PDB file of C-alpha atoms and ligand atoms in Angstrom:
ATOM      1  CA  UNK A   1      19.458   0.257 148.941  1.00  0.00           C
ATOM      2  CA  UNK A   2      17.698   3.554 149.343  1.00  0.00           C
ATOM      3  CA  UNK A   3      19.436   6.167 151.586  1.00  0.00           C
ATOM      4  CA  UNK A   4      18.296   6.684 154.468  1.00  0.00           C
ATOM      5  CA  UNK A   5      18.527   9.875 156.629  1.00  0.00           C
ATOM      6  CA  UNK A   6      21.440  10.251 158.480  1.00  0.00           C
ATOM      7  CA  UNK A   7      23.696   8.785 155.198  1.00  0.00           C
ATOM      8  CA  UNK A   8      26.191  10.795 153.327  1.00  0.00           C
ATOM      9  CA  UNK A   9      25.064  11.905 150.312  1.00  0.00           C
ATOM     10  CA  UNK A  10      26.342  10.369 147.260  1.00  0.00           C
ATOM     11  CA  UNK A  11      29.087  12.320 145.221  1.00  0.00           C
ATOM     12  CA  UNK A  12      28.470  12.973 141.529  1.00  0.00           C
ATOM     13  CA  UNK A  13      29.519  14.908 138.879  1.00  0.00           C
ATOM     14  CA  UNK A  14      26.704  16.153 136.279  1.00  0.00           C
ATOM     15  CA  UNK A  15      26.539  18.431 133.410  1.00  0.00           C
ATOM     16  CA  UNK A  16      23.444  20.933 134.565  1.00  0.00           C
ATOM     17  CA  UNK A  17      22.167  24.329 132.794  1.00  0.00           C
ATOM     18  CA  UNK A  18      25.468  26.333 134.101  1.00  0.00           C
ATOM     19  CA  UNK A  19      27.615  23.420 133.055  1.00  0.00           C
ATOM     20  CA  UNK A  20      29.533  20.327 134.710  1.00  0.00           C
ATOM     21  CA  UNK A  21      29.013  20.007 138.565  1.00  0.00           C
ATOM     22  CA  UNK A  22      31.288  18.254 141.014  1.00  0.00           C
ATOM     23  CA  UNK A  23      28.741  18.083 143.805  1.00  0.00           C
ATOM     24  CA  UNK A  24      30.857  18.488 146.773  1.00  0.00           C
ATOM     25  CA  UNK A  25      32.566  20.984 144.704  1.00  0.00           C
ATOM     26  CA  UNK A  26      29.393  23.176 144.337  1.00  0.00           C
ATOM     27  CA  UNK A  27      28.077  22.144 147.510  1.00  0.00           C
ATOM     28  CA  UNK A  28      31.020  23.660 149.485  1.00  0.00           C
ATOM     29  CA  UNK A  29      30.103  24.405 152.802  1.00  0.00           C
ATOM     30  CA  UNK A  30      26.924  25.638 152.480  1.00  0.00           C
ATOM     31  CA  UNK A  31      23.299  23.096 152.945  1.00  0.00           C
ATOM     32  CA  UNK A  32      22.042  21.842 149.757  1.00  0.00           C
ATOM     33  CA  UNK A  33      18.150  21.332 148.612  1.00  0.00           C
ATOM     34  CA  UNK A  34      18.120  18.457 146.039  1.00  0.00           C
ATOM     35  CA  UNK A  35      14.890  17.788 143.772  1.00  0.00           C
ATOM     36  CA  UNK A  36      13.912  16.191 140.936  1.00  0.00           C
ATOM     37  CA  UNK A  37      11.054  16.468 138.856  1.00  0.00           C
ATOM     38  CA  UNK A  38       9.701  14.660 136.242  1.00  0.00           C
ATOM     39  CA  UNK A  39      10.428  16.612 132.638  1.00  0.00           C
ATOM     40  CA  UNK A  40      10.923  19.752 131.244  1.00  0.00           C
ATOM     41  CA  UNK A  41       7.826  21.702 129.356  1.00  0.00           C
ATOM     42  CA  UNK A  42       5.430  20.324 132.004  1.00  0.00           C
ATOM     43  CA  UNK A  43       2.749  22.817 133.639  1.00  0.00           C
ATOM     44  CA  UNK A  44       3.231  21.452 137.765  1.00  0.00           C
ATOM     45  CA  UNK A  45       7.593  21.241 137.648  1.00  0.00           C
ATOM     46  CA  UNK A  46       7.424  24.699 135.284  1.00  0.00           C
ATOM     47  CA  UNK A  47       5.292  26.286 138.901  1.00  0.00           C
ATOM     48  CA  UNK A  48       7.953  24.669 141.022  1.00  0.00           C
ATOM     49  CA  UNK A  49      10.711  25.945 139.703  1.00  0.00           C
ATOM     50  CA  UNK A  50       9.488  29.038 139.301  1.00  0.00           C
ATOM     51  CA  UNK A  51       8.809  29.287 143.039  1.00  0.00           C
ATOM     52  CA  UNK A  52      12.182  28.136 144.179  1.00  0.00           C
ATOM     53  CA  UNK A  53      13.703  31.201 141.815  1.00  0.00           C
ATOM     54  CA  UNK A  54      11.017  33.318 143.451  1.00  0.00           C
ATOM     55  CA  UNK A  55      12.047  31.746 147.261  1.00  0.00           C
ATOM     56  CA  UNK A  56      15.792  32.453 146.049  1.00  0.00           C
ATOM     57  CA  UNK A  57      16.913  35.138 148.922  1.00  0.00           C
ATOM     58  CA  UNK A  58      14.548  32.534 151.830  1.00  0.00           C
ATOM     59  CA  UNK A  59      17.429  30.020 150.975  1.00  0.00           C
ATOM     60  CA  UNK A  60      19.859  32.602 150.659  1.00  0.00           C
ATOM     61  CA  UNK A  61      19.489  33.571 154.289  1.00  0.00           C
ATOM     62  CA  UNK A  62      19.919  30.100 155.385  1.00  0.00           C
ATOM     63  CA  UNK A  63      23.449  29.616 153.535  1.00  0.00           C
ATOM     64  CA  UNK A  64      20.886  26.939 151.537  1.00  0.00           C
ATOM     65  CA  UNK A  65      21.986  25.912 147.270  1.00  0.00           C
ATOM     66  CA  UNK A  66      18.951  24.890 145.576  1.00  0.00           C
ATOM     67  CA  UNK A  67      19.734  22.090 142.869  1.00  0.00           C
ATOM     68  CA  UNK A  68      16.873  21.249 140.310  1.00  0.00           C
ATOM     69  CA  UNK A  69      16.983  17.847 138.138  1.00  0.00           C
ATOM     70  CA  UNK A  70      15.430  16.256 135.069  1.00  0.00           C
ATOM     71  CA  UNK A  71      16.925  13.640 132.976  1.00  0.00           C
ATOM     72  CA  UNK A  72      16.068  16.064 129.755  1.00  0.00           C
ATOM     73  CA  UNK A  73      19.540  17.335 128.409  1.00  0.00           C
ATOM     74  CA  UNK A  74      20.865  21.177 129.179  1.00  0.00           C
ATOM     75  CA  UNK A  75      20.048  22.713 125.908  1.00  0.00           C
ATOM     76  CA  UNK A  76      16.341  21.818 126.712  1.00  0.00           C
ATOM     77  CA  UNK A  77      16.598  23.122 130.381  1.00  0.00           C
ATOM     78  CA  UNK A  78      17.906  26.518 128.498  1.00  0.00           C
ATOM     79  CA  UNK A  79      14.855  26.714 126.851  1.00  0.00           C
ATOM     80  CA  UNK A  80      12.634  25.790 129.162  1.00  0.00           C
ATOM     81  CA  UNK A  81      14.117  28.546 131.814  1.00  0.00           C
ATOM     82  CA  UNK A  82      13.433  31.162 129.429  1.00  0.00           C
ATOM     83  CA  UNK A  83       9.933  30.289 129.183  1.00  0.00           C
ATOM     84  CA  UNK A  84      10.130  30.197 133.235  1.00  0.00           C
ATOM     85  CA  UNK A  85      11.707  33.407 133.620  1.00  0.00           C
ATOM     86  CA  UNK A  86       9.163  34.841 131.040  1.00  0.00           C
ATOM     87  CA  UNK A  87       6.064  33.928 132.507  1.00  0.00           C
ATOM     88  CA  UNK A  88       6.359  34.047 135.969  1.00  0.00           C
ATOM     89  CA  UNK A  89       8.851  36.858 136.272  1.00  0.00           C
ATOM     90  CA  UNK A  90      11.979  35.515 138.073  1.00  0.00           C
ATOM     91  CA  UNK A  91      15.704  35.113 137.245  1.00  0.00           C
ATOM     92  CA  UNK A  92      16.175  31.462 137.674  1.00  0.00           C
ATOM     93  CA  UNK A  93      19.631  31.570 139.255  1.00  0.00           C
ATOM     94  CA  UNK A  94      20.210  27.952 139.971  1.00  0.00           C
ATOM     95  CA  UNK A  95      21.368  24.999 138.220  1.00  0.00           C
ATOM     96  CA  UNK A  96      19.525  22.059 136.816  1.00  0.00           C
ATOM     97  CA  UNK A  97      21.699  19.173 136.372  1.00  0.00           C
ATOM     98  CA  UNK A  98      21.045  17.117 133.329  1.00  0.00           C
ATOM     99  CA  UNK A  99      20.884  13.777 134.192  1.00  0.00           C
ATOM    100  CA  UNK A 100      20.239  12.023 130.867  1.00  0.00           C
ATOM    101  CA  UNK A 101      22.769   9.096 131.886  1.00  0.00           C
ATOM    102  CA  UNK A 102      20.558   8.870 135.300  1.00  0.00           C
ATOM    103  CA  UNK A 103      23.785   8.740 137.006  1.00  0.00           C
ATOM    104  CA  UNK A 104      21.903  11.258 140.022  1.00  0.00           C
ATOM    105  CA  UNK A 105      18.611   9.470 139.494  1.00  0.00           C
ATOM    106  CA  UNK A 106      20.177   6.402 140.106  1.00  0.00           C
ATOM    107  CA  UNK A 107      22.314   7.048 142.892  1.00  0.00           C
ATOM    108  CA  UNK A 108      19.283   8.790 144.716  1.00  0.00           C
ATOM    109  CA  UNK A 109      16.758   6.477 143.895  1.00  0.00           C
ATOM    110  CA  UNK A 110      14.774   9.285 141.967  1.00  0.00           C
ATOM    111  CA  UNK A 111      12.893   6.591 139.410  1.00  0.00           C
ATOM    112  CA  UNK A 112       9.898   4.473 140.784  1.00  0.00           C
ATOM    113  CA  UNK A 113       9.441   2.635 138.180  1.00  0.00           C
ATOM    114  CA  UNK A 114       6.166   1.512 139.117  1.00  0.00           C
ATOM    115  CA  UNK A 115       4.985   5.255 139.428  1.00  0.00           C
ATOM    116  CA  UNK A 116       6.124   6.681 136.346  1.00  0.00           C
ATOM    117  CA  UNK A 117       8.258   4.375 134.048  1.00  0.00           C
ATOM    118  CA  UNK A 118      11.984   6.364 133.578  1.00  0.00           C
ATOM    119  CA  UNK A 119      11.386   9.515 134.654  1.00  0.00           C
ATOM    120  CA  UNK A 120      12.454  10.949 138.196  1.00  0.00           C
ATOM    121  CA  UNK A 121       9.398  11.512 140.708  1.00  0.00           C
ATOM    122  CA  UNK A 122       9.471  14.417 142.909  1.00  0.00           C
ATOM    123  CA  UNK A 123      12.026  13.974 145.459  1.00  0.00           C
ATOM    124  CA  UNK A 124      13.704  15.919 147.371  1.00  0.00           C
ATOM    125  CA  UNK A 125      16.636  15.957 149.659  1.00  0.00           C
ATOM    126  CA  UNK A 126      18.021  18.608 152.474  1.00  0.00           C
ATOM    127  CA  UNK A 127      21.669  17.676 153.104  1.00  0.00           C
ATOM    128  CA  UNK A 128      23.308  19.490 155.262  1.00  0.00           C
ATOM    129  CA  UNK A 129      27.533  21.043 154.810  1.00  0.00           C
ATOM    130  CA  UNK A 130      28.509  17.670 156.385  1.00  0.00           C
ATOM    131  CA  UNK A 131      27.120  16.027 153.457  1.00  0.00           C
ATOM    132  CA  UNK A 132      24.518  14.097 155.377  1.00  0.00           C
ATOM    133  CA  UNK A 133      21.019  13.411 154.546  1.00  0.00           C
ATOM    134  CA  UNK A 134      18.752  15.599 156.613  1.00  0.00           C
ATOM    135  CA  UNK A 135      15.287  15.124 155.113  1.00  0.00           C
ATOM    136  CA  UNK A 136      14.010  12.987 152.335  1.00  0.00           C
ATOM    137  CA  UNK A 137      10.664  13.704 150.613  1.00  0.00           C
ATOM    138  CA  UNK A 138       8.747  12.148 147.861  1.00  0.00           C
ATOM    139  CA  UNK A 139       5.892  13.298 146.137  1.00  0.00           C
ATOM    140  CA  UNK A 140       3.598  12.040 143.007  1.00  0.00           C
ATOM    141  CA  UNK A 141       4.316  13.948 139.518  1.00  0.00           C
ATOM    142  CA  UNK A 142       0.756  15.410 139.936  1.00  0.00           C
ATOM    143  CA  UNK A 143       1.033  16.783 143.263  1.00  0.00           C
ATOM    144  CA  UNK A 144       3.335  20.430 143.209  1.00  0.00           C
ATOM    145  CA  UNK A 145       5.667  20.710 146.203  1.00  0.00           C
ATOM    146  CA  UNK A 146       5.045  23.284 149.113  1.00  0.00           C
ATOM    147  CA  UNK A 147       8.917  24.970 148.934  1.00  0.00           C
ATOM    148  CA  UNK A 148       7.883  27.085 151.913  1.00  0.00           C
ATOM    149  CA  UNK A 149       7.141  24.008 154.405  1.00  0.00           C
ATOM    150  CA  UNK A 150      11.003  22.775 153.236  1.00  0.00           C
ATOM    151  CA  UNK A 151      12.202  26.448 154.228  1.00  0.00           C
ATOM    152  CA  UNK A 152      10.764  25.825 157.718  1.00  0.00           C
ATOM    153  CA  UNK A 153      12.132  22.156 157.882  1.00  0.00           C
ATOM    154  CA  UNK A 154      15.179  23.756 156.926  1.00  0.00           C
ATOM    155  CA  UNK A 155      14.605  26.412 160.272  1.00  0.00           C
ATOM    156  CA  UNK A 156      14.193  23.455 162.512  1.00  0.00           C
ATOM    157  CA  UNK A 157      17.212  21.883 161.893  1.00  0.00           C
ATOM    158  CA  UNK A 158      19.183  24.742 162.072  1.00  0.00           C
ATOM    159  CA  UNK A 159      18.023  25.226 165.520  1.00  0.00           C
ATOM    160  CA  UNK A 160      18.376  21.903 166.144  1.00  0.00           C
ATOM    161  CA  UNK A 161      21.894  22.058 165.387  1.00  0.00           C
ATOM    162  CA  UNK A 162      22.514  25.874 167.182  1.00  0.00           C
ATOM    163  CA  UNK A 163      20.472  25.330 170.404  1.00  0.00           C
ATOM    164  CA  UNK A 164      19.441  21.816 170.811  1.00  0.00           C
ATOM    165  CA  UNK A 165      15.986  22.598 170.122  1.00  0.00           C
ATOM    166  CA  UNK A 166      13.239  20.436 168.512  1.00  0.00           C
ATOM    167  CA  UNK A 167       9.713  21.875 166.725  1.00  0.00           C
ATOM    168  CA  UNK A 168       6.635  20.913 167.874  1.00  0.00           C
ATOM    169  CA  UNK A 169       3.511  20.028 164.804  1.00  0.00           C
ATOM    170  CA  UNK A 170       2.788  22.878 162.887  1.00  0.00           C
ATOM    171  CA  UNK A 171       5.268  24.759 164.380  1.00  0.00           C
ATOM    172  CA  UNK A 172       6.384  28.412 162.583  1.00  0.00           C
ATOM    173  CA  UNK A 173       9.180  30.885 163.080  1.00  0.00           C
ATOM    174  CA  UNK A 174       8.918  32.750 166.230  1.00  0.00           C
ATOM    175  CA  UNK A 175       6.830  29.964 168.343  1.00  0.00           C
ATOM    176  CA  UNK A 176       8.123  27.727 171.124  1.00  0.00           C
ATOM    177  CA  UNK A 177      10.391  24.812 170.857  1.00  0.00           C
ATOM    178  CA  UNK A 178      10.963  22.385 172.447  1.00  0.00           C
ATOM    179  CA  UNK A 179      13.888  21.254 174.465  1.00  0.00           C
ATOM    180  CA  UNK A 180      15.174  18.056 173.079  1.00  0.00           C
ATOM    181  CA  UNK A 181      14.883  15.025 175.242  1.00  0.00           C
ATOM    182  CA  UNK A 182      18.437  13.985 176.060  1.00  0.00           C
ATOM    183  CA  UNK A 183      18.656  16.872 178.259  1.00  0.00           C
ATOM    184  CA  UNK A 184      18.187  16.401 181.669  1.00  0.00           C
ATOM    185  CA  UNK A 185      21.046  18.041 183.648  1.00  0.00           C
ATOM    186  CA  UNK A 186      19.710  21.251 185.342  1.00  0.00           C
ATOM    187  CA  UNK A 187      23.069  23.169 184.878  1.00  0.00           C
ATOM    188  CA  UNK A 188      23.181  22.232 181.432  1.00  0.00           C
ATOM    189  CA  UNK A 189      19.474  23.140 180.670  1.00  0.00           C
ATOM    190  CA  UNK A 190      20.111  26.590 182.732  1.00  0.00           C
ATOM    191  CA  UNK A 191      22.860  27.373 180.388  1.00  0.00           C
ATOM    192  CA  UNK A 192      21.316  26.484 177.104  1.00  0.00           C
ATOM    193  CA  UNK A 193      18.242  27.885 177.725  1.00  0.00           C
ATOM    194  CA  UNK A 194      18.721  31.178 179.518  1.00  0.00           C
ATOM    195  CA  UNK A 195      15.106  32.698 178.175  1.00  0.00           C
ATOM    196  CA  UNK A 196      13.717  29.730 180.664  1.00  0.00           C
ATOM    197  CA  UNK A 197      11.083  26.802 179.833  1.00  0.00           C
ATOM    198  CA  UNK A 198       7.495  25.672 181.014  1.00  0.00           C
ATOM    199  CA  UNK A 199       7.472  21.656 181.814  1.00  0.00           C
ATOM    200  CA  UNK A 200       4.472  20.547 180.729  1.00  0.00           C
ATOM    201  CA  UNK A 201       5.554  17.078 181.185  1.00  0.00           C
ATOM    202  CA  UNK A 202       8.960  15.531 182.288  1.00  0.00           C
ATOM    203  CA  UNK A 203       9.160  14.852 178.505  1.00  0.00           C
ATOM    204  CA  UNK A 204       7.655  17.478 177.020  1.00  0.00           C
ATOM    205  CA  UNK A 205       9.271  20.964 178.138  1.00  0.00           C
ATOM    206  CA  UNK A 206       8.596  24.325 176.126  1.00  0.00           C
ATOM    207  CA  UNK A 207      11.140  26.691 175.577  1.00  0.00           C
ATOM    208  CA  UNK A 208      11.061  30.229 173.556  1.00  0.00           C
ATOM    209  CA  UNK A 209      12.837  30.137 170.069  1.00  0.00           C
ATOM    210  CA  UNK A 210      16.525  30.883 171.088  1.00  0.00           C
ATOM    211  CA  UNK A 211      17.439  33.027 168.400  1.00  0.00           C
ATOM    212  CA  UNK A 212      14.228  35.310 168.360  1.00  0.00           C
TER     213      UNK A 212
HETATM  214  C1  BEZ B   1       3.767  18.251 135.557  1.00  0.00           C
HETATM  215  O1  BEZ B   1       4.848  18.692 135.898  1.00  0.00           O
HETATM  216  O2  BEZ B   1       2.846  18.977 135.310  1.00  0.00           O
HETATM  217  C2  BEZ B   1       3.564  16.759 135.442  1.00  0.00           C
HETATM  218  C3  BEZ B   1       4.600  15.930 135.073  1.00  0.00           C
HETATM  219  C4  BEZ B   1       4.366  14.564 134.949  1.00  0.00           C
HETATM  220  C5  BEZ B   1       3.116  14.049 135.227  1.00  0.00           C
HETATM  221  C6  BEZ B   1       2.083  14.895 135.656  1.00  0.00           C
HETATM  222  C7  BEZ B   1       2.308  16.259 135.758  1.00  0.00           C
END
């Protein structure tokens, strides 16, 4: 069955560009960005990959590992990060596992077979240091991914974790949250929200971003 969010994330161990990985190993205690794309040497995964070396210091910040896969083998992903590191001026400092056994693929449900045979589409999954499934994504092969709208998923559910804070539609750093809806207890929303809120509605009450 396909996870779901809220699941642990499946344990694996890999070979990847920088060698074997134990996931939970690697993972540590830190949150984890998962994706696959489809194969090395093509034009849209060579952009993406590139980005996520350039966004390297955005996930830094957030205590975030990136963690690319392909089911070509590690010598190939050598290659191929030279090329990356050559033509769009990065150091690609993360791994990409090597999954040419499909023992990731499989266990994340990264082939749709009816989309593009045995290769991995572009998934990808936020998981947080308790292991569990935060966000799931999939995208087609010909469609690049937008890293920077996972960095601000990634924002809302650290706040969501610190301050018991939701985020509105289109929300960005620095704007108002809101206060989830499970809290109704006027001491308790006096505490955790010392900047104040605006009710707009019972349901819908607007507070500033704690942390800014
Ligand atoms: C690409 O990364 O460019 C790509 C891969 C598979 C199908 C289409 C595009």
């Amino acid at each position: 069955m396909a996870l779901r969010l809220g699941d642990s994330a499946p344990n694996f161990t890999q070979a990847s560009s920088q060698g074997d990985i134990n996931f939970y190993e690697w993972a540590g205690d830190s949150w984890v960005v998962l994706f696959s794309h489809p194969k090395d040497y093509t034009p849209v995964c060579t952009t993406e990959l590139g980005e996520v070396a350039r966004l390297q210091p955005e996930f830094d910040k957030r205590k975030v590992k990136t963690l690319a896969l392909s089911v070509d083998d590690a010598d190939s992903h050598l290659g191929w990060i030279k090329d990356i590191e050559e033509t769009q001026k990065v150091n690609l400092s993360y791994p990409i596992l090597a999954d040419g056994d499909r023992t990731v693929s499989d266990l994340y449900d990264m082939i749709h077979p009816n989309s593009l045979q045995d290769l991995t589409v572009r998934t990808v999954f936020i998981i947080d240091p308790n292991k569990k499934l935060r966000l799931t994504l999939t995208y087609p092969a010909s469609t690049g991914r937008n890293f920077n709208e996972i960095l601000r998923v990634i924002d809302s559910l650290q706040l969501t974790d610190k301050y018991s804070v939701a985020t509105p539609a289109n929300w960005k750093d620095g704007q108002d949250c809101v206060i989830v809806p499970f809290i109704e207890d006027p001491k308790e929303l006096k505490q955790k929200f010392p900047k104040g809120y605006t009710q707009v509605k019972t349901y819908l009450r607007l507070t500033p971003q704690p942390n800014k």
